[in-house]
GROMACS .gro file of C-alpha atoms in nm:
model
  336
    1MET     CA    1   0.114  -4.562   1.073
    2GLN     CA    2   0.086  -4.731   0.737
    3TYR     CA    3   0.354  -4.966   0.603
    4HIS     CA    4   0.446  -5.049   0.245
    5PRO     CA    5   0.703  -5.269   0.073
    6LEU     CA    6   1.004  -5.065  -0.040
    7GLY     CA    7   1.009  -5.151  -0.407
    8ALA     CA    8   0.946  -5.502  -0.533
    9THR     CA    9   1.230  -5.662  -0.336
   10GLY     CA   10   1.288  -5.435  -0.036
   11PRO     CA   11   1.170  -5.454   0.325
   12ARG     CA   12   0.831  -5.340   0.450
   13VAL     CA   13   0.878  -4.990   0.591
   14SER     CA   14   0.675  -4.709   0.744
   15ALA     CA   15   0.508  -4.457   0.513
   16LEU     CA   16   0.739  -4.191   0.657
   17GLY     CA   17   1.109  -4.230   0.730
   18LEU     CA   18   1.344  -4.035   0.956
   19GLY     CA   19   1.665  -3.891   0.813
   20ALA     CA   20   1.914  -3.843   1.096
   21MET     CA   21   2.180  -3.633   0.921
   22GLY     CA   22   2.082  -3.307   1.093
   23MET     CA   23   2.153  -3.461   1.432
   24SER     CA   24   2.525  -3.456   1.354
   25GLY     CA   25   2.602  -3.096   1.275
   26MET     CA   26   2.514  -3.063   0.907
   27TYR     CA   27   2.264  -2.788   0.990
   28GLY     CA   28   2.449  -2.632   1.278
   29PRO     CA   29   2.468  -2.744   1.643
   30SER     CA   30   2.221  -3.003   1.767
   31ASP     CA   31   2.133  -3.130   2.115
   32ARG     CA   32   2.237  -3.491   2.178
   33ALA     CA   33   1.968  -3.565   2.436
   34GLU     CA   34   1.696  -3.413   2.218
   35SER     CA   35   1.823  -3.605   1.916
   36ILE     CA   36   1.799  -3.935   2.105
   37ALA     CA   37   1.455  -3.840   2.237
   38THR     CA   38   1.347  -3.766   1.880
   39LEU     CA   39   1.472  -4.103   1.758
   40HIS     CA   40   1.279  -4.272   2.039
   41ALA     CA   41   0.966  -4.069   1.960
   42ALA     CA   42   0.990  -4.169   1.594
   43LEU     CA   43   1.013  -4.539   1.682
   44ASP     CA   44   0.728  -4.505   1.930
   45ALA     CA   45   0.514  -4.340   1.660
   46GLY     CA   46   0.567  -4.639   1.432
   47ILE     CA   47   0.841  -4.501   1.209
   48THR     CA   48   1.068  -4.791   1.123
   49LEU     CA   49   1.293  -4.653   0.846
   50ILE     CA   50   1.593  -4.461   0.983
   51ASP     CA   51   1.843  -4.322   0.735
   52THR     CA   52   2.203  -4.231   0.807
   53GLY     CA   53   2.547  -4.215   0.648
   54ASP     CA   54   2.878  -4.333   0.791
   55PHE     CA   55   3.026  -3.991   0.706
   56TYR     CA   56   2.761  -3.788   0.891
   57GLY     CA   57   2.969  -3.628   1.162
   58SER     CA   58   3.250  -3.873   1.069
   59GLY     CA   59   3.073  -4.159   1.246
   60HIS     CA   60   2.894  -3.946   1.508
   61ASN     CA   61   2.552  -4.013   1.356
   62GLU     CA   62   2.589  -4.389   1.361
   63LEU     CA   63   2.711  -4.385   1.720
   64LEU     CA   64   2.413  -4.167   1.815
   65ILE     CA   65   2.165  -4.400   1.648
   66GLY     CA   66   2.332  -4.701   1.807
   67GLU     CA   67   2.299  -4.539   2.151
   68ALA     CA   68   1.933  -4.458   2.088
   69LEU     CA   69   1.855  -4.811   1.970
   70ARG     CA   70   2.014  -4.971   2.274
   71ALA     CA   71   1.780  -4.771   2.497
   72SER     CA   72   1.463  -4.834   2.295
   73ALA     CA   73   1.210  -5.112   2.338
   74LYS     CA   74   1.143  -5.079   1.965
   75ARG     CA   75   1.504  -5.155   1.868
   76ASP     CA   76   1.410  -5.464   1.666
   77ALA     CA   77   1.157  -5.267   1.461
   78ALA     CA   78   1.417  -5.031   1.316
   79ILE     CA   79   1.508  -5.065   0.948
   80LEU     CA   80   1.850  -4.906   0.909
   81SER     CA   81   1.948  -4.749   0.579
   82VAL     CA   82   2.316  -4.656   0.558
   83LYS     CA   83   2.506  -4.462   0.292
   84PHE     CA   84   2.882  -4.504   0.260
   85GLY     CA   85   3.174  -4.375   0.059
   86GLY     CA   86   3.210  -4.008   0.153
   87LEU     CA   87   3.566  -3.927   0.267
   88ARG     CA   88   3.628  -3.669   0.540
   89ASP     CA   89   3.935  -3.505   0.694
   90PRO     CA   90   3.987  -3.424   1.065
   91ALA     CA   91   3.863  -3.068   1.010
   92GLY     CA   92   3.533  -3.199   0.875
   93GLY     CA   93   3.612  -3.125   0.512
   94TRP     CA   94   3.524  -3.348   0.218
   95THR     CA   95   3.813  -3.514   0.039
   96GLY     CA   96   3.647  -3.739  -0.217
   97PHE     CA   97   3.453  -4.060  -0.257
   98ASP     CA   98   3.554  -4.425  -0.249
   99ALA     CA   99   3.335  -4.712  -0.368
  100ARG     CA  100   3.600  -4.974  -0.444
  101PRO     CA  101   3.500  -5.328  -0.340
  102ALA     CA  102   3.764  -5.334  -0.064
  103ALA     CA  103   3.642  -4.999   0.066
  104VAL     CA  104   3.281  -5.123   0.067
  105LYS     CA  105   3.370  -5.402   0.307
  106ASN     CA  106   3.587  -5.176   0.522
  107PHE     CA  107   3.316  -4.909   0.558
  108LEU     CA  108   3.058  -5.177   0.635
  109ALA     CA  109   3.269  -5.328   0.914
  110TYR     CA  110   3.294  -4.991   1.089
  111SER     CA  111   2.921  -4.917   1.047
  112LEU     CA  112   2.823  -5.248   1.204
  113GLN     CA  113   3.041  -5.167   1.506
  114ARG     CA  114   2.920  -4.810   1.549
  115LEU     CA  115   2.553  -4.902   1.513
  116GLY     CA  116   2.588  -5.208   1.734
  117VAL     CA  117   2.410  -5.440   1.490
  118ASP     CA  118   2.500  -5.758   1.305
  119HIS     CA  119   2.358  -5.648   0.970
  120ILE     CA  120   2.255  -5.336   0.778
  121ASP     CA  121   1.904  -5.350   0.634
  122ILE     CA  122   1.974  -5.132   0.328
  123TYR     CA  123   2.329  -5.044   0.226
  124ARG     CA  124   2.406  -4.797  -0.050
  125PRO     CA  125   2.688  -4.591  -0.202
  126ALA     CA  126   2.612  -4.226  -0.136
  127ARG     CA  127   2.733  -4.122  -0.480
  128LEU     CA  128   2.860  -4.287  -0.796
  129ASP     CA  129   3.236  -4.322  -0.781
  130PRO     CA  130   3.353  -4.223  -1.131
  131ALA     CA  131   3.666  -4.435  -1.090
  132VAL     CA  132   3.475  -4.756  -1.009
  133PRO     CA  133   3.216  -4.931  -1.229
  134ILE     CA  134   2.883  -4.947  -1.049
  135GLU     CA  135   2.882  -5.321  -1.122
  136ASP     CA  136   3.192  -5.364  -0.903
  137THR     CA  137   3.045  -5.164  -0.614
  138VAL     CA  138   2.709  -5.343  -0.623
  139GLY     CA  139   2.884  -5.675  -0.667
  140ALA     CA  140   3.082  -5.617  -0.347
  141ILE     CA  141   2.766  -5.531  -0.154
  142ALA     CA  142   2.601  -5.843  -0.300
  143GLU     CA  143   2.883  -6.049  -0.149
  144MET     CA  144   2.795  -5.896   0.187
  145VAL     CA  145   2.429  -5.983   0.131
  146ARG     CA  146   2.524  -6.345   0.075
  147ALA     CA  147   2.743  -6.334   0.387
  148GLY     CA  148   2.450  -6.204   0.594
  149HIS     CA  149   2.596  -5.863   0.678
  150VAL     CA  150   2.355  -5.672   0.451
  151ARG     CA  151   1.990  -5.747   0.374
  152HIS     CA  152   1.914  -5.520   0.077
  153ILE     CA  153   2.101  -5.296  -0.168
  154GLY     CA  154   2.004  -4.937  -0.241
  155LEU     CA  155   2.135  -4.659  -0.461
  156SER     CA  156   2.161  -4.284  -0.415
  157GLU     CA  157   2.158  -3.992  -0.659
  158VAL     CA  158   2.222  -4.189  -0.976
  159GLY     CA  159   2.066  -4.166  -1.320
  160SER     CA  160   1.864  -4.415  -1.521
  161GLU     CA  161   2.158  -4.572  -1.703
  162THR     CA  162   2.344  -4.640  -1.378
  163ILE     CA  163   2.027  -4.775  -1.217
  164ARG     CA  164   1.985  -5.027  -1.498
  165ARG     CA  165   2.348  -5.139  -1.479
  166ALA     CA  166   2.325  -5.184  -1.102
  167ALA     CA  167   1.995  -5.375  -1.119
  168ALA     CA  168   2.149  -5.617  -1.369
  169VAL     CA  169   2.395  -5.725  -1.097
  170HIS     CA  170   2.160  -5.755  -0.800
  171PRO     CA  171   1.801  -5.655  -0.714
  172ILE     CA  172   1.786  -5.293  -0.597
  173ALA     CA  173   1.540  -5.211  -0.319
  174ASP     CA  174   1.528  -4.834  -0.358
  175LEU     CA  175   1.684  -4.521  -0.495
  176GLN     CA  176   1.745  -4.245  -0.244
  177ILE     CA  177   1.722  -3.909  -0.417
  178GLU     CA  178   1.614  -3.554  -0.348
  179TYR     CA  179   1.247  -3.498  -0.431
  180SER     CA  180   1.029  -3.210  -0.324
  181LEU     CA  181   0.807  -2.941  -0.465
  182VAL     CA  182   1.120  -2.746  -0.558
  183SER     CA  183   1.338  -3.044  -0.665
  184ARG     CA  184   1.151  -3.246  -0.925
  185GLY     CA  185   1.429  -3.368  -1.151
  186ILE     CA  186   1.342  -3.735  -1.101
  187GLU     CA  187   1.019  -3.679  -1.291
  188ASP     CA  188   1.223  -3.647  -1.612
  189GLY     CA  189   1.299  -4.017  -1.653
  190ILE     CA  190   1.451  -4.148  -1.330
  191LEU     CA  191   1.117  -4.210  -1.158
  192ALA     CA  192   0.983  -4.395  -1.462
  193THR     CA  193   1.296  -4.612  -1.475
  194CYS     CA  194   1.260  -4.705  -1.108
  195ARG     CA  195   0.894  -4.793  -1.154
  196GLU     CA  196   0.972  -5.007  -1.457
  197LEU     CA  197   1.232  -5.201  -1.256
  198GLY     CA  198   1.029  -5.225  -0.933
  199ILE     CA  199   1.264  -4.997  -0.739
  200GLY     CA  200   1.121  -4.783  -0.460
  201ILE     CA  201   1.205  -4.420  -0.389
  202THR     CA  202   1.317  -4.282  -0.055
  203ALA     CA  203   1.285  -3.908  -0.100
  204TYR     CA  204   1.513  -3.683   0.101
  205GLY     CA  205   1.508  -3.304   0.111
  206VAL     CA  206   1.127  -3.301   0.108
  207LEU     CA  207   1.139  -2.963   0.285
  208SER     CA  208   1.450  -2.852   0.094
  209ARG     CA  209   1.662  -2.829   0.411
  210GLY     CA  210   1.392  -2.626   0.584
  211LEU     CA  211   1.355  -2.374   0.301
  212ILE     CA  212   0.996  -2.473   0.229
  213SER     CA  213   0.908  -2.572   0.585
  214GLY     CA  214   0.723  -2.248   0.647
  215HIS     CA  215   0.960  -2.170   0.934
  216TRP     CA  216   1.268  -2.040   0.748
  217ARG     CA  217   1.334  -1.666   0.760
  218LYS     CA  218   1.557  -1.469   0.528
  219ASP     CA  219   1.744  -1.323   0.825
  220ALA     CA  220   1.813  -1.664   0.984
  221THR     CA  221   2.176  -1.702   1.085
  222THR     CA  222   2.391  -1.999   0.984
  223ASP     CA  223   2.748  -2.087   1.072
  224ALA     CA  224   3.012  -2.195   0.822
  225LYS     CA  225   2.949  -2.566   0.890
  226ASP     CA  226   2.578  -2.536   0.814
  227PHE     CA  227   2.498  -2.678   0.470
  228ARG     CA  228   2.261  -2.389   0.406
  229ALA     CA  229   2.539  -2.133   0.434
  230HIS     CA  230   2.668  -2.262   0.100
  231SER     CA  231   2.347  -2.375  -0.067
  232PRO     CA  232   2.256  -2.166  -0.373
  233ARG     CA  233   1.888  -2.163  -0.283
  234PHE     CA  234   1.958  -1.985   0.046
  235GLN     CA  235   2.180  -1.716  -0.106
  236GLU     CA  236   2.091  -1.350  -0.149
  237GLY     CA  237   1.854  -1.302  -0.438
  238ASN     CA  238   1.755  -1.666  -0.468
  239VAL     CA  239   1.618  -1.689  -0.115
  240ASP     CA  240   1.372  -1.403  -0.175
  241ARG     CA  241   1.225  -1.574  -0.481
  242ASN     CA  242   1.208  -1.907  -0.304
  243LEU     CA  243   1.040  -1.770   0.006
  244ALA     CA  244   0.783  -1.604  -0.219
  245LEU     CA  245   0.694  -1.955  -0.339
  246VAL     CA  246   0.660  -2.061   0.025
  247GLU     CA  247   0.414  -1.781   0.092
  248ALA     CA  248   0.204  -1.890  -0.206
  249LEU     CA  249   0.212  -2.244  -0.067
  250ARG     CA  250   0.117  -2.113   0.276
  251ALA     CA  251  -0.213  -1.984   0.136
  252VAL     CA  252  -0.294  -2.334   0.009
  253ALA     CA  253  -0.195  -2.490   0.343
  254GLU     CA  254  -0.405  -2.246   0.545
  255ALA     CA  255  -0.707  -2.327   0.331
  256LYS     CA  256  -0.656  -2.693   0.428
  257VAL     CA  257  -0.595  -2.597   0.793
  258VAL     CA  258  -0.253  -2.759   0.789
  259THR     CA  259   0.100  -2.625   0.808
  260VAL     CA  260   0.327  -2.549   0.514
  261ALA     CA  261   0.559  -2.835   0.613
  262GLN     CA  262   0.270  -3.079   0.631
  263ILE     CA  263   0.136  -2.994   0.286
  264ALA     CA  264   0.487  -3.011   0.137
  265ILE     CA  265   0.547  -3.358   0.286
  266ALA     CA  266   0.197  -3.473   0.190
  267TRP     CA  267   0.259  -3.364  -0.170
  268VAL     CA  268   0.564  -3.592  -0.195
  269ALA     CA  269   0.373  -3.883  -0.041
  270ALA     CA  270   0.085  -3.823  -0.283
  271GLN     CA  271   0.312  -3.885  -0.584
  272GLY     CA  272   0.291  -4.262  -0.530
  273ARG     CA  273   0.282  -4.539  -0.271
  274ASP     CA  274   0.628  -4.639  -0.391
  275ILE     CA  275   0.770  -4.311  -0.257
  276VAL     CA  276   0.868  -4.281   0.111
  277PRO     CA  277   0.940  -3.924   0.229
  278LEU     CA  278   1.237  -3.894   0.465
  279VAL     CA  279   1.193  -3.611   0.714
  280GLY     CA  280   1.500  -3.458   0.876
  281SER     CA  281   1.343  -3.382   1.212
  282ARG     CA  282   1.601  -3.343   1.489
  283ARG     CA  283   1.356  -3.224   1.756
  284ARG     CA  284   1.036  -3.381   1.883
  285ASP     CA  285   0.824  -3.080   1.790
  286GLN     CA  286   0.949  -3.099   1.430
  287LEU     CA  287   0.874  -3.471   1.425
  288ALA     CA  288   0.521  -3.416   1.558
  289GLU     CA  289   0.453  -3.166   1.281
  290ALA     CA  290   0.591  -3.403   1.017
  291LEU     CA  291   0.380  -3.693   1.144
  292GLY     CA  292   0.073  -3.474   1.099
  293ALA     CA  293   0.137  -3.485   0.723
  294LEU     CA  294   0.025  -3.849   0.723
  295ASP     CA  295  -0.330  -3.732   0.795
  296VAL     CA  296  -0.337  -3.482   0.508
  297VAL     CA  297  -0.542  -3.605   0.213
  298LEU     CA  298  -0.483  -3.404  -0.103
  299THR     CA  299  -0.764  -3.390  -0.358
  300PRO     CA  300  -0.704  -3.332  -0.730
  301GLU     CA  301  -0.811  -2.972  -0.667
  302ASP     CA  302  -0.556  -2.937  -0.387
  303LEU     CA  303  -0.283  -3.075  -0.610
  304ALA     CA  304  -0.374  -2.828  -0.883
  305ARG     CA  305  -0.357  -2.539  -0.635
  306ILE     CA  306  -0.019  -2.657  -0.508
  307GLU     CA  307   0.111  -2.681  -0.864
  308GLN     CA  308  -0.009  -2.327  -0.931
  309ALA     CA  309   0.158  -2.199  -0.614
  310VAL     CA  310   0.488  -2.381  -0.676
  311PRO     CA  311   0.520  -2.470  -1.045
  312LYS     CA  312   0.778  -2.725  -1.151
  313GLY     CA  313   1.114  -2.555  -1.207
  314ALA     CA  314   1.016  -2.239  -1.018
  315ALA     CA  315   1.291  -2.259  -0.754
  316ALA     CA  316   1.582  -2.019  -0.783
  317GLY     CA  317   1.928  -2.177  -0.758
  318ASP     CA  318   2.059  -2.532  -0.787
  319ARG     CA  319   2.002  -2.778  -0.504
  320TYR     CA  320   2.377  -2.803  -0.436
  321ALA     CA  321   2.678  -2.580  -0.495
  322ALA     CA  322   2.847  -2.632  -0.833
  323VAL     CA  323   3.129  -2.852  -0.699
  324GLN     CA  324   2.876  -3.090  -0.542
  325MET     CA  325   2.640  -3.085  -0.841
  326ALA     CA  326   2.931  -3.217  -1.047
  327HIS     CA  327   2.928  -3.537  -0.838
  328LEU     CA  328   2.558  -3.609  -0.898
  329ASP     CA  329   2.515  -3.880  -1.160
  330SER     CA  330   2.141  -3.811  -1.133
  331GLU     CA  331   2.193  -3.463  -1.278
  332ARG     CA  332   2.385  -3.572  -1.585
  333PRO     CA  333   2.212  -3.628  -1.919
  334HIS     CA  334   2.152  -4.002  -1.959
  335ARG     CA  335   1.943  -4.217  -2.181
  336VAL     CA  336   1.639  -4.352  -2.000
   0.00000   0.00000   0.00000
C-alpha cells in the first residue's frame, strides 16, 4: 500500500480509501458480519482512510464502524472521515440539511459517541446549507479543531467559489466529490481550484454505484430503499446506453488482463497523486478486486483507449435525481 498526504495540510492516508455507506442499507440489504469482516480486511490490507456519514442508516454506519474498530488490532491506524448535516425521519426519508454552528457541535458529539473515539480525523458538511454561510459552518468546525475534537476540515460537493470562501476561514484538507469515468464535472474548474489551494480530492462514486463495475446487469432487481432504484443512470433507456459504455471499457480491460472495476478505479487514481479513490466495497471479494486496481499501471496508450471507450460526457442521465441535483453546489455555475 502506498500512502500520500491528503492535500497540503491533511493527514497521510492510503492510496485507496473505503467508503462504508453501502454497509448501511443505501444499496439494499447488507450483512453485518460480512461488513465488519470487510472493514477488518481493509485495515489489514493497509487501507487507513474510512469514510462515513452520521446520517448513513441514521447512525447505523458509525456504530458499525465503531464496533469493527474495537475488534481490530489496526484501530489506531484508521483515519476517519465523517460527513454531517443530512436530516432523516424515522421512516428513513430525507427532511433537509442543517449546517448551523450549533448543529455542527451537536452532530459531532453524537458521532464521537457512536464511533467510540475522542476525535474525528476529517469532519465535513455533506452539502452546502443554503441558509448558512459556509464561513459560519467552517468556523464552527475550526472551533472544534482548536478544542481537539476534530483534526482536519473537509468539504463535500461544493463549487470553486464556496471552496475559496471556506479556505479563507481555515485550511481545507480535501474536497469529497463524485469523480469517475462517467462523472467528470470536477474537471471543469473545481479540480484546478483545489490544486491551486493545495486541497486534496477524495473521489467517491468511482464505479458509479456499481454501474461501471462490470458486474451490473440491466435486469438486476432493486428495492425502493436502494439508491439505484431512483438514480437516472439506472433507469430504462439510460441504463442501456450506459452499459454499452461498460462493454466498450471491458474490451480495454480484457486487453490489460484486468477487470472492468479495476481499470475504472485505476483511471481515477491515474488522474493525480492528490486524488484518493474511495471504493464502496461491502464484501471482502469486492474489496479484493478493488485492491487489485493498485497494481494496474495505465500507459498513455491505455488512457487514450479508455477515453475512446468512455468519452467525457458520454453517460446518459444525471448522477442524482433532480431534487438531489438541486442541492449540489458543485453543479451550479460558479466563477472559478
